[in-house]
Every structure is written in structure tokens, then in C-alpha cells.
Tab-separated table of C-alpha atoms in Angstrom:
chain	number	residue	atom	x	y	z
H	69	MET	CA	111.013	11.827	183.775
H	70	ILE	CA	113.813	12.418	181.670
H	71	ARG	CA	117.355	13.574	181.974
H	72	GLN	CA	118.294	16.374	179.395
H	73	SER	CA	121.178	18.272	178.519
H	74	ARG	CA	122.105	21.287	179.496
H	75	LEU	CA	121.070	22.834	175.610
H	76	PHE	CA	117.981	20.461	176.272
H	77	PHE	CA	116.715	22.006	178.690
H	78	LEU	CA	117.743	25.484	177.766
H	79	PHE	CA	115.620	24.695	174.383
H	80	THR	CA	112.530	23.551	176.361
H	81	LEU	CA	112.422	26.786	178.600
H	82	VAL	CA	112.585	28.635	175.710
H	83	ALA	CA	110.009	27.057	173.474
H	84	PHE	CA	107.159	27.099	176.029
H	85	ALA	CA	108.204	31.302	176.738
H	86	GLY	CA	105.849	31.726	173.397
H	87	LEU	CA	108.538	31.616	170.958
H	88	THR	CA	107.501	30.268	167.511
H	89	ILE	CA	109.734	27.346	167.440
H	90	SER	CA	108.984	25.403	163.549
H	91	SER	CA	108.306	21.260	164.622
H	92	ALA	CA	110.439	20.811	161.406
H	93	ILE	CA	113.041	21.428	162.863
H	94	ALA	CA	112.268	21.475	166.307
H	95	GLN	CA	115.195	18.803	168.380
H	96	GLN	CA	114.585	15.791	169.512
H	97	HIS	CA	113.873	14.616	172.987
H	98	ARG	CA	116.147	11.605	173.425
H	99	ALA	CA	114.627	10.137	176.580
H	100	THR	CA	116.711	7.388	178.376
H	101	ARG	CA	115.466	7.143	181.850
H	102	LEU	CA	111.717	7.510	183.266
H	103	GLY	CA	109.897	8.133	186.688
H	104	ASN	CA	111.411	11.611	187.288
H	105	PRO	CA	109.760	12.611	190.203
H	106	ALA	CA	110.292	16.680	189.152
H	107	THR	CA	109.035	16.326	185.215
H	108	ARG	CA	106.653	13.468	185.923
H	109	PHE	CA	102.909	13.603	184.793
H	110	ALA	CA	101.376	11.885	187.623
H	111	PRO	CA	103.189	8.931	190.085
H	112	PRO	CA	103.890	5.329	188.583
H	113	ILE	CA	101.093	2.810	187.333
H	114	GLY	CA	100.939	-0.020	188.753
H	115	ALA	CA	97.809	-1.985	187.427
H	116	PRO	CA	95.071	-1.183	184.429
H	117	GLN	CA	93.069	0.322	187.466
H	118	GLU	CA	95.204	2.606	188.058
H	119	LEU	CA	95.337	4.177	184.542
H	120	ARG	CA	92.267	4.203	184.711
H	121	GLU	CA	92.147	6.278	188.687
H	122	ARG	CA	94.575	9.178	186.631
H	123	PHE	CA	91.942	9.632	183.827
H	124	ALA	CA	89.300	9.958	185.834
H	125	ASP	CA	91.521	11.748	188.365
H	126	GLN	CA	89.107	15.587	188.440
H	127	LYS	CA	92.438	17.303	189.514
H	128	LEU	CA	94.682	15.711	186.799
H	129	ARG	CA	91.768	15.884	184.049
H	130	PRO	CA	92.596	20.234	183.414
H	131	ASP	CA	96.672	19.137	182.823
H	132	ILE	CA	94.860	16.404	180.383
H	133	ALA	CA	93.421	18.667	178.600
H	134	SER	CA	96.371	21.625	178.659
H	135	ILE	CA	98.249	18.607	177.172
H	136	LEU	CA	95.629	17.668	174.303
H	137	ARG	CA	95.741	21.176	173.859
H	138	GLN	CA	99.330	22.193	173.693
H	139	TRP	CA	99.433	19.179	171.201
H	140	GLY	CA	96.616	20.448	169.437
H	141	TRP	CA	94.982	17.605	169.530
H	142	THR	CA	91.224	17.990	167.802
H	143	GLY	CA	89.479	14.931	169.648
H	144	ASP	CA	86.683	14.898	172.175
H	145	LEU	CA	87.541	14.702	175.683
H	146	ASN	CA	84.976	12.707	176.585
H	147	ASP	CA	85.989	9.903	174.175
H	148	LEU	CA	89.414	9.480	175.825
H	149	TYR	CA	87.978	9.479	179.500
H	150	HIS	CA	85.137	6.948	178.439
H	151	ALA	CA	87.819	4.196	176.811
H	152	ALA	CA	89.728	5.269	179.842
H	153	ALA	CA	86.971	4.111	182.127
H	154	THR	CA	85.813	0.967	179.832
H	155	ALA	CA	88.080	0.165	176.927
H	156	GLU	CA	90.398	-3.118	177.194
H	157	ILE	CA	93.528	-2.166	178.104
H	158	THR	CA	96.440	-4.892	177.638
H	159	GLU	CA	100.340	-4.496	178.551
H	160	VAL	CA	102.953	-3.198	175.969
H	161	LYS	CA	107.166	-3.217	175.529
H	162	MET	CA	108.154	-0.009	174.268
H	163	PRO	CA	111.558	-0.933	172.827
H	164	ASN	CA	114.583	1.446	172.378
H	165	GLY	CA	114.448	3.382	169.515
H	166	THR	CA	110.943	3.745	170.306
H	167	ARG	CA	109.746	7.694	168.186
H	168	MET	CA	106.508	9.399	170.440
H	169	PRO	CA	104.688	11.822	168.566
H	170	PHE	CA	104.454	13.801	171.947
H	171	MET	CA	104.768	13.316	175.499
H	172	SER	CA	103.059	14.936	178.713
H	173	SER	CA	105.667	16.217	180.643
H	174	ARG	CA	105.712	18.812	184.072
H	175	GLU	CA	107.913	21.636	183.973
H	176	ASN	CA	108.261	22.896	187.874
H	177	GLY	CA	104.887	21.625	187.779
H	178	LYS	CA	102.782	22.631	185.154
H	179	PRO	CA	101.900	20.290	182.979
H	180	ILE	CA	104.206	20.510	179.237
H	181	VAL	CA	103.584	18.597	176.151
H	182	LEU	CA	107.716	17.700	174.360
H	183	ARG	CA	107.128	17.042	171.196
H	184	ASP	CA	109.438	14.257	168.815
H	185	VAL	CA	110.261	12.266	171.863
H	186	LEU	CA	112.764	9.217	171.452
H	187	TRP	CA	113.601	6.772	174.058
H	188	ALA	CA	116.630	5.745	174.085
H	189	GLY	CA	117.081	3.797	177.355
H	190	THR	CA	118.749	0.311	177.389
H	191	GLU	CA	115.890	-1.463	178.097
H	192	PRO	CA	112.012	-1.744	176.876
H	193	ILE	CA	109.918	0.435	178.426
H	194	SER	CA	106.670	-1.862	179.744
H	195	ALA	CA	103.764	0.479	179.354
H	196	TYR	CA	99.967	0.361	179.362
H	197	ALA	CA	98.235	1.032	175.848
H	198	PHE	CA	93.666	1.637	175.088
H	199	ASP	CA	91.868	2.134	171.504
H	200	PHE	CA	89.416	4.585	171.220
H	201	SER	CA	87.957	6.817	168.463
H	202	SER	CA	86.906	10.130	168.213
H	203	LYS	CA	85.358	12.454	165.377
H	204	GLY	CA	85.956	10.128	163.376
H	205	ARG	CA	89.599	9.034	163.474
H	206	ARG	CA	91.334	6.444	165.943
H	207	TYR	CA	93.868	6.817	168.235
H	208	ARG	CA	95.811	4.661	170.639
H	209	CYS	CA	96.589	6.245	174.312
H	210	ILE	CA	99.837	4.746	175.606
H	211	THR	CA	101.092	5.462	179.235
H	212	PRO	CA	104.696	4.358	179.953
H	213	ARG	CA	103.720	2.462	183.265
H	214	PRO	CA	107.536	4.215	185.691
H	215	CYS	CA	105.939	7.757	184.868
H	216	SER	CA	102.336	8.182	183.657
H	217	ASN	CA	103.055	10.347	181.062
H	218	PHE	CA	100.915	9.623	178.379
H	219	PHE	CA	101.104	10.096	174.528
H	220	LEU	CA	98.701	9.117	171.155
H	221	GLU	CA	98.699	7.873	168.803
H	222	ASP	CA	96.837	8.793	165.418
H	223	LEU	CA	95.967	5.610	163.991
H	224	GLY	CA	94.249	7.287	161.349
H	225	ALA	CA	90.527	6.522	160.080
H	226	PRO	CA	88.773	4.413	157.938
H	227	LYS	CA	86.613	5.300	155.254
H	228	LEU	CA	84.135	2.901	153.824
H	229	VAL	CA	82.983	3.030	150.323
H	230	LEU	CA	79.478	0.924	149.028
H	231	VAL	CA	78.643	0.218	145.814
H	232	CYS	CA	75.830	-2.014	144.807
H	233	SER	CA	75.151	-4.179	141.768
H	234	ALA	CA	72.210	-5.929	140.412
H	235	PRO	CA	70.871	-6.824	136.742
H	236	SER	CA	69.266	-3.965	135.302
H	237	GLN	CA	66.372	-6.470	133.908
H	238	VAL	CA	65.354	-9.654	134.900
H	239	PRO	CA	62.512	-11.517	133.615
H	240	ILE	CA	59.322	-12.250	136.685
H	241	SER	CA	60.308	-15.386	139.228
H	242	ARG	CA	64.174	-15.929	138.274
H	243	PRO	CA	66.224	-15.151	140.677
H	244	VAL	CA	67.449	-11.553	140.690
H	245	ASP	CA	71.416	-11.568	142.531
H	246	LEU	CA	72.240	-7.743	144.011
H	247	CYS	CA	75.426	-7.722	145.592
H	248	LEU	CA	76.980	-4.944	147.702
H	249	SER	CA	80.808	-4.461	148.067
H	250	LEU	CA	81.937	-3.173	151.197
H	251	GLY	CA	85.727	-1.177	150.730
H	252	ASN	CA	87.868	0.359	153.224
H	253	ILE	CA	89.553	3.421	151.058
H	254	GLY	CA	90.626	5.096	154.078
H	255	ASP	CA	93.794	5.213	156.505
H	256	SER	CA	92.738	2.800	159.590
H	257	ILE	CA	91.172	-0.113	160.244
H	258	GLU	CA	87.349	-0.596	160.787
H	259	SER	CA	87.009	-2.734	163.669
H	260	LYS	CA	83.414	-3.156	163.230
H	261	ALA	CA	80.596	-2.133	160.123
H	262	LEU	CA	76.959	-3.412	159.903
H	263	VAL	CA	75.804	-3.307	156.404
H	264	PHE	CA	71.655	-2.309	155.862
H	265	LEU	CA	69.308	-3.816	153.409
H	266	PRO	CA	65.659	-3.419	153.121
H	267	MET	CA	63.432	-5.818	151.606
H	268	PRO	CA	62.079	-4.428	148.286
H	269	ASN	CA	58.531	-4.218	148.112
H	270	GLY	CA	56.866	-7.413	146.698
H	271	ALA	CA	60.525	-9.411	146.775
H	272	VAL	CA	61.211	-12.618	148.565
H	273	LEU	CA	65.115	-13.727	149.678
H	274	VAL	CA	66.187	-16.305	149.007
H	275	ARG	CA	69.810	-17.018	150.503
H	276	THR	CA	72.184	-14.721	151.252
H	277	THR	CA	76.129	-14.819	151.300
H	278	PRO	CA	77.985	-14.636	154.059
H	279	ALA	CA	74.469	-15.202	156.507
H	280	SER	CA	72.695	-12.419	157.229
H	281	ILE	CA	71.600	-10.891	160.755
H	282	GLY	CA	68.817	-9.817	158.964
H	283	THR	CA	65.080	-8.983	160.219
H	284	PRO	CA	61.712	-9.347	158.270
H	285	THR	CA	61.892	-5.733	156.830
H	286	ASN	CA	66.619	-6.039	156.635
H	287	VAL	CA	68.700	-8.302	155.459
H	288	VAL	CA	71.995	-6.973	157.826
H	289	TRP	CA	75.388	-8.007	157.649
H	290	GLU	CA	77.687	-7.212	160.421
H	291	LEU	CA	81.491	-7.022	159.732
H	292	ALA	CA	84.995	-7.244	161.564
H	293	ASN	CA	88.496	-5.592	161.475
H	294	ILE	CA	87.682	-3.944	157.972
H	295	GLY	CA	91.409	-3.704	156.284
H	296	ILE	CA	92.229	-0.403	154.574
H	297	ASN	CA	92.268	-1.052	151.344
H	298	SER	CA	90.256	-4.254	151.391
H	299	THR	CA	86.792	-5.248	149.942
H	300	SER	CA	83.934	-7.600	150.853
H	301	HIS	CA	81.110	-8.760	148.611
H	302	LEU	CA	77.839	-9.445	150.569
H	303	CYS	CA	74.947	-10.319	148.283
H	304	ALA	CA	71.220	-11.554	148.334
H	305	THR	CA	69.132	-13.179	145.907
H	306	PHE	CA	65.327	-12.402	145.064
H	307	THR	CA	62.430	-13.048	143.873
H	308	MET	CA	59.362	-11.642	142.854
H	309	ALA	CA	55.801	-12.992	141.745
H	310	THR	CA	54.457	-9.647	140.205
H	311	PRO	CA	56.158	-7.266	136.884
H	312	GLY	CA	57.262	-4.348	138.122
H	313	VAL	CA	61.252	-2.402	139.908
H	314	MET	CA	62.916	-4.177	142.445
H	315	ALA	CA	64.764	-1.155	144.132
H	316	PHE	CA	67.736	-1.616	146.557
H	317	VAL	CA	69.233	0.851	148.633
H	318	GLY	CA	72.191	-0.217	150.852
H	319	THR	CA	73.409	1.655	154.248
H	320	THR	CA	76.408	1.046	156.125
H	321	ALA	CA	78.366	2.947	159.133
H	322	GLY	CA	81.091	1.937	161.058
H	323	THR	CA	82.477	2.490	164.891
H	324	VAL	CA	83.981	5.273	163.731
H	325	ALA	CA	83.284	5.539	159.943
H	326	PRO	CA	80.273	7.545	158.649
H	327	VAL	CA	77.470	6.302	157.308
H	328	VAL	CA	77.385	5.828	153.384
H	329	ARG	CA	74.450	4.580	151.658
H	330	ALA	CA	74.117	2.644	147.591
H	331	ALA	CA	71.276	2.034	145.565
H	332	CYS	CA	70.770	0.331	142.314
H	333	GLU	CA	67.671	-1.710	141.256
H	334	SER	CA	66.550	-4.178	139.217
H	335	ARG	CA	63.305	-4.018	136.518
H	336	VAL	CA	61.286	-7.600	136.800
H	337	VAL	CA	59.804	-7.602	133.761
H	338	GLY	CA	56.268	-10.128	132.092
H	339	VAL	CA	57.408	-12.568	129.244
H	340	PRO	CA	54.747	-13.784	126.772
H	341	ALA	CA	54.472	-17.583	126.118
H	342	LEU	CA	52.117	-18.193	122.868
H	343	LEU	CA	50.985	-21.386	123.062
H	344	ILE	CA	49.254	-22.161	119.841
H	345	ASP	CA	46.680	-25.351	118.593
H	346	ALA	CA	45.481	-25.955	115.253
H	347	VAL	CA	43.059	-28.534	114.424
H	348	ASP	CA	40.783	-29.726	111.713
H	349	LEU	CA	37.124	-29.897	113.290
H	350	GLU	CA	36.825	-33.242	111.010
H	351	ASP	CA	39.107	-35.522	109.915
H	352	PRO	CA	39.266	-37.178	107.251
H	353	ILE	CA	37.298	-35.455	104.378
H	354	GLU	CA	36.181	-36.385	101.566
H	355	THR	CA	37.039	-34.663	98.056
H	356	GLY	CA	34.775	-32.383	97.494
H	357	HIS	CA	33.568	-31.653	100.573
H	358	ASP	CA	34.795	-28.455	103.587
H	359	VAL	CA	36.846	-28.738	105.813
H	360	THR	CA	37.307	-26.070	108.832
H	361	TYR	CA	40.860	-25.305	110.294
H	362	GLU	CA	40.015	-24.082	114.166
H	363	ILE	CA	43.486	-21.754	115.665
H	364	LYS	CA	43.402	-21.038	119.021
H	365	VAL	CA	46.531	-19.020	120.668
H	366	THR	CA	46.529	-18.675	123.891
H	367	ASN	CA	49.503	-16.251	126.077
H	368	GLN	CA	50.125	-18.528	129.114
H	369	GLY	CA	52.949	-15.786	129.795
H	370	SER	CA	53.643	-13.109	132.227
H	371	ALA	CA	53.180	-10.344	129.822
H	372	PRO	CA	51.470	-8.835	126.877
H	373	CYS	CA	52.646	-9.734	123.209
H	374	THR	CA	51.714	-6.895	120.504
H	375	ASN	CA	50.654	-7.112	117.127
H	376	LEU	CA	49.705	-10.750	116.906
H	377	ARG	CA	49.204	-12.402	113.527
H	378	LEU	CA	49.100	-15.394	111.318
H	379	GLU	CA	50.040	-16.660	108.208
H	380	CYS	CA	48.339	-19.870	107.243
H	381	THR	CA	50.258	-22.166	104.445
H	382	LEU	CA	47.290	-24.441	102.493
H	383	PRO	CA	48.318	-27.803	100.291
H	384	GLU	CA	48.070	-28.395	96.814
H	385	ASN	CA	45.173	-31.042	97.350
H	386	GLU	CA	43.072	-27.492	99.415
H	387	GLU	CA	41.055	-24.115	98.012
H	388	PHE	CA	40.612	-21.111	100.747
H	389	VAL	CA	37.283	-20.589	101.373
H	390	SER	CA	35.924	-18.517	104.636
H	391	GLY	CA	37.746	-17.518	107.455
H	392	SER	CA	36.730	-15.531	110.261
H	393	GLY	CA	37.937	-15.047	113.967
H	394	GLU	CA	39.343	-12.656	116.320
H	395	THR	CA	40.110	-10.158	113.085
H	396	ARG	CA	39.742	-10.418	109.608
H	397	VAL	CA	41.321	-12.883	107.600
H	398	THR	CA	41.832	-12.860	103.931
H	399	ALA	CA	43.899	-15.296	101.220
H	400	GLN	CA	46.226	-14.868	98.278
H	401	ASP	CA	46.565	-18.325	96.598
H	402	ARG	CA	47.587	-20.473	98.813
H	403	LEU	CA	48.249	-18.003	101.649
H	404	VAL	CA	46.188	-17.210	104.084
H	405	LYS	CA	46.703	-14.610	106.355
H	406	THR	CA	45.071	-12.271	109.688
H	407	GLU	CA	45.305	-9.053	110.158
H	408	PRO	CA	47.255	-8.052	113.795
H	409	VAL	CA	45.705	-7.999	116.795
H	410	PRO	CA	47.146	-4.919	118.404
H	411	SER	CA	47.934	-6.627	122.368
H	412	PHE	CA	47.437	-9.476	123.586
H	413	ALA	CA	47.215	-9.133	127.186
H	414	PRO	CA	48.327	-12.769	129.683
H	415	GLN	CA	46.158	-15.727	130.115
H	416	SER	CA	44.101	-14.325	127.072
H	417	VAL	CA	42.752	-16.499	124.174
H	418	VAL	CA	41.610	-15.903	120.779
H	419	THR	CA	40.481	-18.151	117.782
H	420	TRP	CA	40.780	-18.169	113.936
H	421	ARG	CA	38.882	-20.140	111.779
H	422	VAL	CA	40.237	-20.915	108.048
H	423	ILE	CA	37.512	-23.069	105.830
H	424	VAL	CA	39.172	-24.739	102.484
H	425	LYS	CA	37.370	-27.241	100.307
H	426	ALA	CA	39.425	-30.679	99.729
H	427	LEU	CA	40.540	-30.820	95.691
H	428	LYS	CA	41.812	-34.215	95.949
H	429	SER	CA	42.434	-37.066	97.757
H	430	GLY	CA	45.943	-37.278	100.128
H	431	ASP	CA	47.565	-37.078	103.243
H	432	VAL	CA	48.134	-32.836	103.602
H	433	ARG	CA	49.355	-30.670	106.213
H	434	PHE	CA	48.115	-27.120	107.142
H	435	GLN	CA	51.176	-24.958	108.349
H	436	VAL	CA	50.610	-22.414	110.570
H	437	ASN	CA	53.127	-19.139	111.186
H	438	LEU	CA	52.635	-17.032	114.185
H	439	PHE	CA	54.027	-13.721	114.380
H	440	ALA	CA	54.074	-11.205	117.040
H	441	GLU	CA	56.865	-8.410	117.837
H	442	GLU	CA	58.538	-10.048	121.098
H	443	PHE	CA	59.459	-12.585	119.026
H	444	GLU	CA	62.622	-13.208	116.695
H	445	ARG	CA	60.848	-16.148	114.909
H	446	PRO	CA	57.526	-17.113	113.866
H	447	ILE	CA	56.050	-20.562	116.367
H	448	PHE	CA	55.249	-22.511	113.483
H	449	GLU	CA	51.943	-25.046	113.695
H	450	GLU	CA	51.029	-28.716	111.302
H	451	GLU	CA	47.900	-29.895	110.996
H	452	SER	CA	47.239	-33.519	109.221
H	453	THR	CA	44.296	-33.811	107.183
H	454	HIS	CA	43.262	-37.383	105.462
H	455	LEU	CA	41.345	-36.407	102.278
H	456	LEU	CA	40.004	-39.016	100.767
H	457	ASP	CA	38.161	-40.045	96.906
């Protein structure tokens, strides 16, 4: 296949006689002509189908294995043979100056490896090429048409990374935005990857960005041609109607890159929502008579609140008589207090009654402040009463 100088020919004989020669100082092979019957690996190739036939030839396969063993390739031969039979084969041009890591050849009919081959011909070489993966790395097999002297290019290995992010805590029924960041920190493109996200228990999927190809139990994204140092963001929005933990476990694998996983979670918490209603049971009231204020508190939310209590301020026109209700009621001057309710469950109602005497006429205001540990500021309510002479 390759016209060699006598010096080059001598070097090749010595190297393959078993002497150890450092590849770092090995003489480069210069190829200026292809197709020499004495050195070509197999007959010329006229069409892609003939390339498939070369790699399927049972007589050639031991020599193919010998070439790759001499080169030190650690991939799986079956991957190469399968790709040669099924992968897309394209025609490429190898311009003058193309440097090949190795090339198969023959010496006295035996398969040999020529290392570090430089195409130094005057015209580009027409060759067939196909890509394949083996043991986590991607390769391209290139075979010049005039000689069948194939070689492999190591295209590297993709390495996928997956990061899961979600808010640590979200109020119940509010949307929870989950994002998976898929990156490739390897030295090769990953041609395709699938990202799986099982639906968390009790969660309802609202939307995904980009669009997913999911099932009732899984959100699935399909990505193609994941470039080196690239990152894609895959997001999904969920809601959950009951408090609990929304656990996310994303999984991805490429055609070459191995499986990686990432997990995160959001705690969906209930929120107390208090409604206070203070009313006088009779209005107007004549002075000297009692008026009863009923204070009703409802937890309309989805979580309990703790240490619920009231502080009521009486107008100057009124005087405390008694109090009753969910907890003990006490008074000091014009300030009326209730003892705390330790835990106030969602959808619960508590009621107190405060009885006061009308001292003198006027348009007065009975004021109520509601306190609970879950609220930084008190909730205020006011009831007007007409006191008449």
C-alpha cells in the first residue's frame, strides 16, 4: 500500500521483530500511494456494501483482531462488527497532510500495524467511515477505498452529570418547580440521552419545559447531540394537595455514557389561615345593661397553629363583667385576655364570650387582637356598639 524508503522498510522489520521502541520517538510513516497489492490489508472497496463485507468476512476477522490487538485497542470487537453491519456509512475525503494514529497493513501476507501514518500524497484519499461506541468510548472507523487499510479514531467519551434542584419548602397547593440540569463534562459528544423523572407520590404534573414524552408515572425527556461542556435545563412544575415530602429522583443514560442519578426534595407544608369574627349579640344597648360579645375564630388553613389567644380592649364606656369559652378568660382594667389554645387544628372553630356592662351612652368600639406563634403580628378585629341612655 505504502511506498517506503529502504530505511523505513528496515525500521518496520526491526520494530515487528519484537524490539521495544518508544512510540514517542518512532519514525513517522509517510504514505504517498495506496493500493499496493503487497501491503494492502484487503482488496479495494467500490461501495459501502463491500466495506460491510470486509468486516463480515470470517477469513479477515482474525487479522482485524490482530491489528487492533497490536494497536492496543481495549474495545469490544463485537461492537465494531455490529456497527460495520448496521451503522450509516459515509464517504469522506482525507486531504494531504492527514495524520492517522495507525493503519492496518501487511508484511509478507501477515497483518501489521503501521503507527503514526501521514498521508503525503498529492490528492485527497476517498474513504468510507462509520461511527460506533464500545465500552464507554466513541470511535470512528475509516477505511481508504483503494486499499481497505482501516484505522480507528478515538472520539473520546461523553460523561454526563445531572443536578437536581427544587425549593426546600413550599406552601400547600402552590406550584413546585423542579429543574434537572444535564451536562456533558466528557471529551466527546453524546448522541442521545433519555432523562427519567418518576412522578412523586401524590403529585400532579402541571407542565414541563421543554416538552416531555412522559407516561402516567414518569416524566421523560429525550435529548440529542449533547455537546462537550454543554448544559441543558429540564424543568417540571408540580402541585400537591396534602402536606408531605415531594421526592425527586432523576436518572439519565446516554448511548455511550453510563447511568447517573440526582435527587432532591421539596417539603410541602400546610399554612394556617385564621378568620376572626367578633359580634355583639344585641345592639343598641341601654346604659346599665349588659352586652355580650361573641368572638369566633376559624382555622381555614391546612396546618395547625399554636398558642392561639385573644386580647380584647374595652372602650371607656364599658366595664368587664365575665368571660367564658374555649379557655379561661381574665381581665385587668380594660384589657381582657384568654389563656392560650395549645394547638388549633385546620378547619377547627373556637368561641369565647365576653360580657360587659354599658356605663354611659356613645358609639363605642370593642377591639380584639388575635395572637398565634405562626403569625408575626396580631390579627385585628373591631365591633361597634351603640350605647343609649
